Amino acid sequence: MGCGGAIALLRQLNLPVAVAVVSDGTKSHPNSVAYPPPKLKKLREQESLAALAILGVAPEAVTFLDLPDGEVDISSKSQPAIALSINTFLN
């Protein structure tokens, strides 16, 4: 979701922000020799952390759920990981 503006505003107001990156981003370059899934996963994590740092979010406030890209379904096996992440943020 495009929530960078909201994150920037919250940080400008000095409010805490926690971010959950739900999927691992590994299916954006299928069959790529240059970007196989493990390399792409690491790159996506680095890109996310860099962008969030610009917005004022510390790395320790970011959780990577590492759910399979393109397979996140709230009614399936993804639900416990998502619920746990949300519960952690709320407590």
Backbone as XML, in Angstrom:
<?xml version="1.0"?>
<chain id="A" units="angstrom">
  <residue number="1" name="MET">
    <atom name="N" x="0.844" y="-1.172" z="0.000"/>
    <atom name="CA" x="0.000" y="0.000" z="0.000"/>
    <atom name="C" x="0.887" y="1.232" z="0.000"/>
  </residue>
  <residue number="2" name="GLY">
    <atom name="N" x="0.414" y="2.267" z="-0.625"/>
    <atom name="CA" x="1.155" y="3.517" z="-0.657"/>
    <atom name="C" x="0.871" y="4.331" z="0.587"/>
  </residue>
  <residue number="3" name="CYS">
    <atom name="N" x="1.700" y="4.187" z="1.591"/>
    <atom name="CA" x="1.448" y="4.875" z="2.857"/>
    <atom name="C" x="2.616" y="5.769" z="3.269"/>
  </residue>
  <residue number="4" name="GLY">
    <atom name="N" x="3.511" y="6.076" z="2.334"/>
    <atom name="CA" x="4.677" y="6.893" z="2.652"/>
    <atom name="C" x="4.319" y="8.269" z="3.182"/>
  </residue>
  <residue number="5" name="GLY">
    <atom name="N" x="3.301" y="8.888" z="2.610"/>
    <atom name="CA" x="2.883" y="10.217" z="3.063"/>
    <atom name="C" x="2.390" y="10.190" z="4.499"/>
  </residue>
  <residue number="6" name="ALA">
    <atom name="N" x="1.618" y="9.180" z="4.836"/>
    <atom name="CA" x="1.114" y="9.049" z="6.209"/>
    <atom name="C" x="2.263" y="8.800" z="7.180"/>
  </residue>
  <residue number="7" name="ILE">
    <atom name="N" x="3.202" y="7.964" z="6.778"/>
    <atom name="CA" x="4.364" y="7.692" z="7.627"/>
    <atom name="C" x="5.164" y="8.973" z="7.847"/>
  </residue>
  <residue number="8" name="ALA">
    <atom name="N" x="5.413" y="9.721" z="6.789"/>
    <atom name="CA" x="6.172" y="10.970" z="6.904"/>
    <atom name="C" x="5.467" y="11.952" z="7.835"/>
  </residue>
  <residue number="9" name="LEU">
    <atom name="N" x="4.155" y="12.070" z="7.701"/>
    <atom name="CA" x="3.394" y="12.988" z="8.550"/>
    <atom name="C" x="3.464" y="12.556" z="10.015"/>
  </residue>
  <residue number="10" name="LEU">
    <atom name="N" x="3.277" y="11.284" z="10.276"/>
    <atom name="CA" x="3.352" y="10.794" z="11.654"/>
    <atom name="C" x="4.725" y="11.042" z="12.264"/>
  </residue>
  <residue number="11" name="ARG">
    <atom name="N" x="5.777" y="10.819" z="11.497"/>
    <atom name="CA" x="7.122" y="11.041" z="12.011"/>
    <atom name="C" x="7.393" y="12.534" z="12.218"/>
  </residue>
  <residue number="12" name="GLN">
    <atom name="N" x="6.843" y="13.393" z="11.326"/>
    <atom name="CA" x="6.982" y="14.847" z="11.518"/>
    <atom name="C" x="6.357" y="15.271" z="12.838"/>
  </residue>
  <residue number="13" name="LEU">
    <atom name="N" x="5.291" y="14.594" z="13.222"/>
    <atom name="CA" x="4.614" y="14.878" z="14.488"/>
    <atom name="C" x="5.275" y="14.149" z="15.657"/>
  </residue>
  <residue number="14" name="ASN">
    <atom name="N" x="6.401" y="13.496" z="15.374"/>
    <atom name="CA" x="7.165" y="12.742" z="16.366"/>
    <atom name="C" x="6.362" y="11.601" z="16.992"/>
  </residue>
  <residue number="15" name="LEU">
    <atom name="N" x="5.472" y="11.014" z="16.209"/>
    <atom name="CA" x="4.693" y="9.867" z="16.663"/>
    <atom name="C" x="5.388" y="8.582" z="16.222"/>
  </residue>
  <residue number="16" name="PRO">
    <atom name="N" x="5.290" y="7.543" z="17.037"/>
    <atom name="CA" x="5.955" y="6.286" z="16.672"/>
    <atom name="C" x="5.263" y="5.610" z="15.486"/>
  </residue>
  <residue number="17" name="VAL">
    <atom name="N" x="6.055" y="4.968" z="14.665"/>
    <atom name="CA" x="5.543" y="4.241" z="13.500"/>
    <atom name="C" x="6.191" y="2.861" z="13.491"/>
  </residue>
  <residue number="18" name="ALA">
    <atom name="N" x="5.373" y="1.847" z="13.305"/>
    <atom name="CA" x="5.865" y="0.478" z="13.118"/>
    <atom name="C" x="5.366" y="0.010" z="11.762"/>
  </residue>
  <residue number="19" name="VAL">
    <atom name="N" x="6.227" y="-0.676" z="11.031"/>
    <atom name="CA" x="5.894" y="-1.104" z="9.671"/>
    <atom name="C" x="6.048" y="-2.616" z="9.558"/>
  </residue>
  <residue number="20" name="ALA">
    <atom name="N" x="5.051" y="-3.250" z="8.960"/>
    <atom name="CA" x="5.135" y="-4.677" z="8.630"/>
    <atom name="C" x="5.186" y="-4.803" z="7.116"/>
  </residue>
  <residue number="21" name="VAL">
    <atom name="N" x="6.266" y="-5.373" z="6.621"/>
    <atom name="CA" x="6.391" y="-5.669" z="5.193"/>
    <atom name="C" x="5.908" y="-7.111" z="5.047"/>
  </residue>
  <residue number="22" name="VAL">
    <atom name="N" x="4.771" y="-7.284" z="4.398"/>
    <atom name="CA" x="4.083" y="-8.572" z="4.431"/>
    <atom name="C" x="4.717" y="-9.619" z="3.525"/>
  </residue>
  <residue number="23" name="SER">
    <atom name="N" x="4.906" y="-9.304" z="2.249"/>
    <atom name="CA" x="5.433" y="-10.337" z="1.344"/>
    <atom name="C" x="6.926" y="-10.145" z="1.102"/>
  </residue>
  <residue number="24" name="ASP">
    <atom name="N" x="7.566" y="-11.202" z="0.619"/>
    <atom name="CA" x="9.019" y="-11.164" z="0.444"/>
    <atom name="C" x="9.477" y="-10.530" z="-0.869"/>
  </residue>
  <residue number="25" name="GLY">
    <atom name="N" x="8.558" y="-10.235" z="-1.785"/>
    <atom name="CA" x="8.902" y="-9.535" z="-3.027"/>
    <atom name="C" x="9.701" y="-10.334" z="-4.030"/>
  </residue>
  <residue number="26" name="THR">
    <atom name="N" x="9.717" y="-11.649" z="-3.901"/>
    <atom name="CA" x="10.601" y="-12.465" z="-4.736"/>
    <atom name="C" x="10.047" y="-12.843" z="-6.105"/>
  </residue>
  <residue number="27" name="LYS">
    <atom name="N" x="8.802" y="-12.510" z="-6.384"/>
    <atom name="CA" x="8.228" y="-12.939" z="-7.667"/>
    <atom name="C" x="8.126" y="-11.820" z="-8.698"/>
  </residue>
  <residue number="28" name="SER">
    <atom name="N" x="8.782" y="-10.711" z="-8.451"/>
    <atom name="CA" x="8.688" y="-9.594" z="-9.400"/>
    <atom name="C" x="9.536" y="-9.804" z="-10.647"/>
  </residue>
  <residue number="29" name="HIS">
    <atom name="N" x="10.515" y="-10.693" z="-10.579"/>
    <atom name="CA" x="11.389" y="-10.974" z="-11.725"/>
    <atom name="C" x="11.465" y="-12.490" z="-11.944"/>
  </residue>
  <residue number="30" name="PRO">
    <atom name="N" x="10.368" y="-13.113" z="-12.382"/>
    <atom name="CA" x="10.386" y="-14.570" z="-12.529"/>
    <atom name="C" x="11.443" y="-15.041" z="-13.529"/>
  </residue>
  <residue number="31" name="ASN">
    <atom name="N" x="12.124" y="-16.099" z="-13.172"/>
    <atom name="CA" x="13.151" y="-16.721" z="-14.021"/>
    <atom name="C" x="14.341" y="-15.812" z="-14.327"/>
  </residue>
  <residue number="32" name="SER">
    <atom name="N" x="14.551" y="-14.782" z="-13.527"/>
    <atom name="CA" x="15.660" y="-13.864" z="-13.760"/>
    <atom name="C" x="16.975" y="-14.473" z="-13.279"/>
  </residue>
  <residue number="33" name="VAL">
    <atom name="N" x="17.976" y="-14.416" z="-14.131"/>
    <atom name="CA" x="19.311" y="-14.865" z="-13.748"/>
    <atom name="C" x="19.976" y="-13.797" z="-12.877"/>
  </residue>
  <residue number="34" name="ALA">
    <atom name="N" x="19.738" y="-12.539" z="-13.219"/>
    <atom name="CA" x="20.339" y="-11.428" z="-12.474"/>
    <atom name="C" x="19.731" y="-11.267" z="-11.083"/>
  </residue>
  <residue number="35" name="TYR">
    <atom name="N" x="18.441" y="-11.593" z="-10.949"/>
    <atom name="CA" x="17.745" y="-11.426" z="-9.671"/>
    <atom name="C" x="17.000" y="-12.692" z="-9.275"/>
  </residue>
  <residue number="36" name="PRO">
    <atom name="N" x="17.729" y="-13.737" z="-8.881"/>
    <atom name="CA" x="17.055" y="-14.938" z="-8.383"/>
    <atom name="C" x="16.373" y="-14.616" z="-7.045"/>
  </residue>
  <residue number="37" name="PRO">
    <atom name="N" x="15.384" y="-15.397" z="-6.627"/>
    <atom name="CA" x="14.618" y="-15.076" z="-5.418"/>
    <atom name="C" x="15.432" y="-14.715" z="-4.175"/>
  </residue>
  <residue number="38" name="PRO">
    <atom name="N" x="16.478" y="-15.446" z="-3.790"/>
    <atom name="CA" x="17.205" y="-15.046" z="-2.571"/>
    <atom name="C" x="17.850" y="-13.659" z="-2.685"/>
  </residue>
  <residue number="39" name="LYS">
    <atom name="N" x="18.412" y="-13.367" z="-3.849"/>
    <atom name="CA" x="19.035" y="-12.057" z="-4.064"/>
    <atom name="C" x="17.972" y="-10.965" z="-4.070"/>
  </residue>
  <residue number="40" name="LEU">
    <atom name="N" x="16.849" y="-11.240" z="-4.696"/>
    <atom name="CA" x="15.761" y="-10.267" z="-4.778"/>
    <atom name="C" x="15.165" y="-9.999" z="-3.399"/>
  </residue>
  <residue number="41" name="LYS">
    <atom name="N" x="15.025" y="-11.030" z="-2.581"/>
    <atom name="CA" x="14.502" y="-10.864" z="-1.223"/>
    <atom name="C" x="15.395" y="-9.914" z="-0.427"/>
  </residue>
  <residue number="42" name="LYS">
    <atom name="N" x="16.693" y="-10.142" z="-0.488"/>
    <atom name="CA" x="17.636" y="-9.278" z="0.236"/>
    <atom name="C" x="17.577" y="-7.844" z="-0.289"/>
  </residue>
  <residue number="43" name="LEU">
    <atom name="N" x="17.516" y="-7.694" z="-1.614"/>
    <atom name="CA" x="17.432" y="-6.370" z="-2.223"/>
    <atom name="C" x="16.163" y="-5.646" z="-1.784"/>
  </residue>
  <residue number="44" name="ARG">
    <atom name="N" x="15.035" y="-6.339" z="-1.797"/>
    <atom name="CA" x="13.766" y="-5.726" z="-1.381"/>
    <atom name="C" x="13.827" y="-5.277" z="0.077"/>
  </residue>
  <residue number="45" name="GLU">
    <atom name="N" x="14.444" y="-6.067" z="0.927"/>
    <atom name="CA" x="14.584" y="-5.674" z="2.329"/>
    <atom name="C" x="15.450" y="-4.424" z="2.455"/>
  </residue>
  <residue number="46" name="GLN">
    <atom name="N" x="16.569" y="-4.390" z="1.725"/>
    <atom name="CA" x="17.452" y="-3.220" z="1.765"/>
    <atom name="C" x="16.731" y="-1.977" z="1.250"/>
  </residue>
  <residue number="47" name="GLU">
    <atom name="N" x="15.991" y="-2.127" z="0.156"/>
    <atom name="CA" x="15.243" y="-0.995" z="-0.406"/>
    <atom name="C" x="14.197" y="-0.489" z="0.579"/>
  </residue>
  <residue number="48" name="SER">
    <atom name="N" x="13.499" y="-1.407" z="1.215"/>
    <atom name="CA" x="12.469" y="-1.016" z="2.186"/>
    <atom name="C" x="13.078" y="-0.262" z="3.358"/>
  </residue>
  <residue number="49" name="LEU">
    <atom name="N" x="14.161" y="-0.796" z="3.909"/>
    <atom name="CA" x="14.811" y="-0.138" z="5.044"/>
    <atom name="C" x="15.353" y="1.235" z="4.668"/>
  </residue>
  <residue number="50" name="ALA">
    <atom name="N" x="15.913" y="1.360" z="3.469"/>
    <atom name="CA" x="16.441" y="2.652" z="3.017"/>
    <atom name="C" x="15.317" y="3.672" z="2.858"/>
  </residue>
  <residue number="51" name="ALA">
    <atom name="N" x="14.222" y="3.272" z="2.238"/>
    <atom name="CA" x="13.095" y="4.192" z="2.040"/>
    <atom name="C" x="12.481" y="4.589" z="3.379"/>
  </residue>
  <residue number="52" name="LEU">
    <atom name="N" x="12.333" y="3.630" z="4.273"/>
    <atom name="CA" x="11.751" y="3.935" z="5.579"/>
    <atom name="C" x="12.671" y="4.816" z="6.415"/>
  </residue>
  <residue number="53" name="ALA">
    <atom name="N" x="13.976" y="4.655" z="6.267"/>
    <atom name="CA" x="14.919" y="5.527" z="6.978"/>
    <atom name="C" x="14.752" y="6.973" z="6.527"/>
  </residue>
  <residue number="54" name="ILE">
    <atom name="N" x="14.541" y="7.177" z="5.238"/>
    <atom name="CA" x="14.309" y="8.533" z="4.718"/>
    <atom name="C" x="13.063" y="9.136" z="5.356"/>
  </residue>
  <residue number="55" name="LEU">
    <atom name="N" x="12.073" y="8.290" z="5.617"/>
    <atom name="CA" x="10.825" y="8.752" z="6.229"/>
    <atom name="C" x="10.927" y="8.870" z="7.747"/>
  </residue>
  <residue number="56" name="GLY">
    <atom name="N" x="12.065" y="8.457" z="8.308"/>
    <atom name="CA" x="12.275" y="8.592" z="9.744"/>
    <atom name="C" x="11.925" y="7.364" z="10.566"/>
  </residue>
  <residue number="57" name="VAL">
    <atom name="N" x="11.822" y="6.210" z="9.922"/>
    <atom name="CA" x="11.495" y="4.976" z="10.635"/>
    <atom name="C" x="12.780" y="4.184" z="10.876"/>
  </residue>
  <residue number="58" name="ALA">
    <atom name="N" x="13.035" y="3.855" z="12.120"/>
    <atom name="CA" x="14.239" y="3.100" z="12.488"/>
    <atom name="C" x="14.097" y="1.635" z="12.074"/>
  </residue>
  <residue number="59" name="PRO">
    <atom name="N" x="15.205" y="0.980" z="11.744"/>
    <atom name="CA" x="15.156" y="-0.431" z="11.329"/>
    <atom name="C" x="14.471" y="-1.346" z="12.344"/>
  </residue>
  <residue number="60" name="GLU">
    <atom name="N" x="14.640" y="-1.052" z="13.627"/>
    <atom name="CA" x="14.021" y="-1.908" z="14.645"/>
    <atom name="C" x="12.495" y="-1.778" z="14.687"/>
  </residue>
  <residue number="61" name="ALA">
    <atom name="N" x="11.949" y="-0.788" z="14.001"/>
    <atom name="CA" x="10.494" y="-0.618" z="13.923"/>
    <atom name="C" x="9.905" y="-1.298" z="12.691"/>
  </residue>
  <residue number="62" name="VAL">
    <atom name="N" x="10.742" y="-2.042" z="11.965"/>
    <atom name="CA" x="10.301" y="-2.710" z="10.736"/>
    <atom name="C" x="10.330" y="-4.219" z="10.947"/>
  </residue>
  <residue number="63" name="THR">
    <atom name="N" x="9.232" y="-4.864" z="10.597"/>
    <atom name="CA" x="9.129" y="-6.318" z="10.678"/>
    <atom name="C" x="8.899" y="-6.871" z="9.282"/>
  </residue>
  <residue number="64" name="PHE">
    <atom name="N" x="9.703" y="-7.835" z="8.892"/>
    <atom name="CA" x="9.529" y="-8.514" z="7.606"/>
    <atom name="C" x="8.854" y="-9.854" z="7.875"/>
  </residue>
  <residue number="65" name="LEU">
    <atom name="N" x="7.613" y="-9.995" z="7.418"/>
    <atom name="CA" x="6.880" y="-11.240" z="7.642"/>
    <atom name="C" x="7.321" y="-12.347" z="6.687"/>
  </residue>
  <residue number="66" name="ASP">
    <atom name="N" x="7.933" y="-11.967" z="5.572"/>
    <atom name="CA" x="8.486" y="-12.932" z="4.608"/>
    <atom name="C" x="7.469" y="-13.928" z="4.062"/>
  </residue>
  <residue number="67" name="LEU">
    <atom name="N" x="6.226" y="-13.501" z="3.919"/>
    <atom name="CA" x="5.231" y="-14.383" z="3.310"/>
    <atom name="C" x="5.478" y="-14.432" z="1.807"/>
  </residue>
  <residue number="68" name="PRO">
    <atom name="N" x="5.166" y="-15.549" z="1.163"/>
    <atom name="CA" x="5.450" y="-15.691" z="-0.268"/>
    <atom name="C" x="4.757" y="-14.619" z="-1.109"/>
  </residue>
  <residue number="69" name="ASP">
    <atom name="N" x="5.526" y="-13.980" z="-1.958"/>
    <atom name="CA" x="5.019" y="-12.929" z="-2.837"/>
    <atom name="C" x="3.896" y="-13.477" z="-3.719"/>
  </residue>
  <residue number="70" name="GLY">
    <atom name="N" x="2.792" y="-12.752" z="-3.775"/>
    <atom name="CA" x="1.669" y="-13.144" z="-4.610"/>
    <atom name="C" x="0.792" y="-14.223" z="-4.016"/>
  </residue>
  <residue number="71" name="GLU">
    <atom name="N" x="1.093" y="-14.659" z="-2.806"/>
    <atom name="CA" x="0.328" y="-15.744" z="-2.194"/>
    <atom name="C" x="-0.278" y="-15.356" z="-0.850"/>
  </residue>
  <residue number="72" name="VAL">
    <atom name="N" x="-0.296" y="-14.083" z="-0.537"/>
    <atom name="CA" x="-0.834" y="-13.641" z="0.742"/>
    <atom name="C" x="-2.354" y="-13.637" z="0.650"/>
  </residue>
  <residue number="73" name="ASP">
    <atom name="N" x="-2.960" y="-14.429" z="1.496"/>
    <atom name="CA" x="-4.414" y="-14.556" z="1.535"/>
    <atom name="C" x="-4.818" y="-14.515" z="3.002"/>
  </residue>
  <residue number="74" name="ILE">
    <atom name="N" x="-5.553" y="-13.507" z="3.372"/>
    <atom name="CA" x="-5.903" y="-13.295" z="4.777"/>
    <atom name="C" x="-6.656" y="-14.487" z="5.366"/>
  </residue>
  <residue number="75" name="SER">
    <atom name="N" x="-7.272" y="-15.303" z="4.512"/>
    <atom name="CA" x="-8.048" y="-16.429" z="5.035"/>
    <atom name="C" x="-7.242" y="-17.721" z="5.083"/>
  </residue>
  <residue number="76" name="SER">
    <atom name="N" x="-5.963" y="-17.643" z="4.787"/>
    <atom name="CA" x="-5.159" y="-18.866" z="4.721"/>
    <atom name="C" x="-4.099" y="-18.905" z="5.810"/>
  </residue>
  <residue number="77" name="LYS">
    <atom name="N" x="-3.029" y="-19.625" z="5.526"/>
    <atom name="CA" x="-1.940" y="-19.783" z="6.486"/>
    <atom name="C" x="-1.228" y="-18.478" z="6.805"/>
  </residue>
  <residue number="78" name="SER">
    <atom name="N" x="-1.454" y="-17.427" z="6.018"/>
    <atom name="CA" x="-0.841" y="-16.122" z="6.270"/>
    <atom name="C" x="-1.435" y="-15.441" z="7.493"/>
  </residue>
  <residue number="79" name="GLN">
    <atom name="N" x="-2.666" y="-15.773" z="7.818"/>
    <atom name="CA" x="-3.390" y="-15.063" z="8.861"/>
    <atom name="C" x="-2.676" y="-15.053" z="10.216"/>
  </residue>
  <residue number="80" name="PRO">
    <atom name="N" x="-2.145" y="-16.168" z="10.724"/>
    <atom name="CA" x="-1.477" y="-16.101" z="12.034"/>
    <atom name="C" x="-0.281" y="-15.151" z="12.062"/>
  </residue>
  <residue number="81" name="ALA">
    <atom name="N" x="0.526" y="-15.142" z="11.022"/>
    <atom name="CA" x="1.697" y="-14.250" z="10.991"/>
    <atom name="C" x="1.264" y="-12.792" z="10.953"/>
  </residue>
  <residue number="82" name="ILE">
    <atom name="N" x="0.243" y="-12.502" z="10.167"/>
    <atom name="CA" x="-0.253" y="-11.128" z="10.084"/>
    <atom name="C" x="-0.859" y="-10.710" z="11.418"/>
  </residue>
  <residue number="83" name="ALA">
    <atom name="N" x="-1.666" y="-11.570" z="12.023"/>
    <atom name="CA" x="-2.298" y="-11.258" z="13.308"/>
    <atom name="C" x="-1.257" y="-11.044" z="14.400"/>
  </residue>
  <residue number="84" name="LEU">
    <atom name="N" x="-0.224" y="-11.875" z="14.434"/>
    <atom name="CA" x="0.831" y="-11.725" z="15.435"/>
    <atom name="C" x="1.562" y="-10.402" z="15.260"/>
  </residue>
  <residue number="85" name="SER">
    <atom name="N" x="1.832" y="-10.030" z="14.026"/>
    <atom name="CA" x="2.514" y="-8.769" z="13.758"/>
    <atom name="C" x="1.672" y="-7.587" z="14.226"/>
  </residue>
  <residue number="86" name="ILE">
    <atom name="N" x="0.396" y="-7.603" z="13.897"/>
    <atom name="CA" x="-0.503" y="-6.516" z="14.317"/>
    <atom name="C" x="-0.588" y="-6.471" z="15.835"/>
  </residue>
  <residue number="87" name="ASN">
    <atom name="N" x="-0.715" y="-7.614" z="16.477"/>
    <atom name="CA" x="-0.795" y="-7.673" z="17.932"/>
    <atom name="C" x="0.467" y="-7.113" z="18.579"/>
  </residue>
  <residue number="88" name="THR">
    <atom name="N" x="1.622" y="-7.415" z="18.002"/>
    <atom name="CA" x="2.891" y="-6.893" z="18.518"/>
    <atom name="C" x="2.917" y="-5.371" z="18.443"/>
  </residue>
  <residue number="89" name="PHE">
    <atom name="N" x="2.424" y="-4.814" z="17.326"/>
    <atom name="CA" x="2.406" y="-3.362" z="17.169"/>
    <atom name="C" x="1.469" y="-2.702" z="18.174"/>
  </residue>
  <residue number="90" name="LEU">
    <atom name="N" x="0.368" y="-3.364" z="18.497"/>
    <atom name="CA" x="-0.631" y="-2.772" z="19.380"/>
    <atom name="C" x="-0.237" y="-2.831" z="20.850"/>
  </residue>
  <residue number="91" name="ASN">
    <atom name="N" x="0.688" y="-3.705" z="21.182"/>
    <atom name="CA" x="1.071" y="-3.858" z="22.598"/>
    <atom name="C" x="2.289" y="-3.096" z="22.928"/>
  </residue>
</chain>
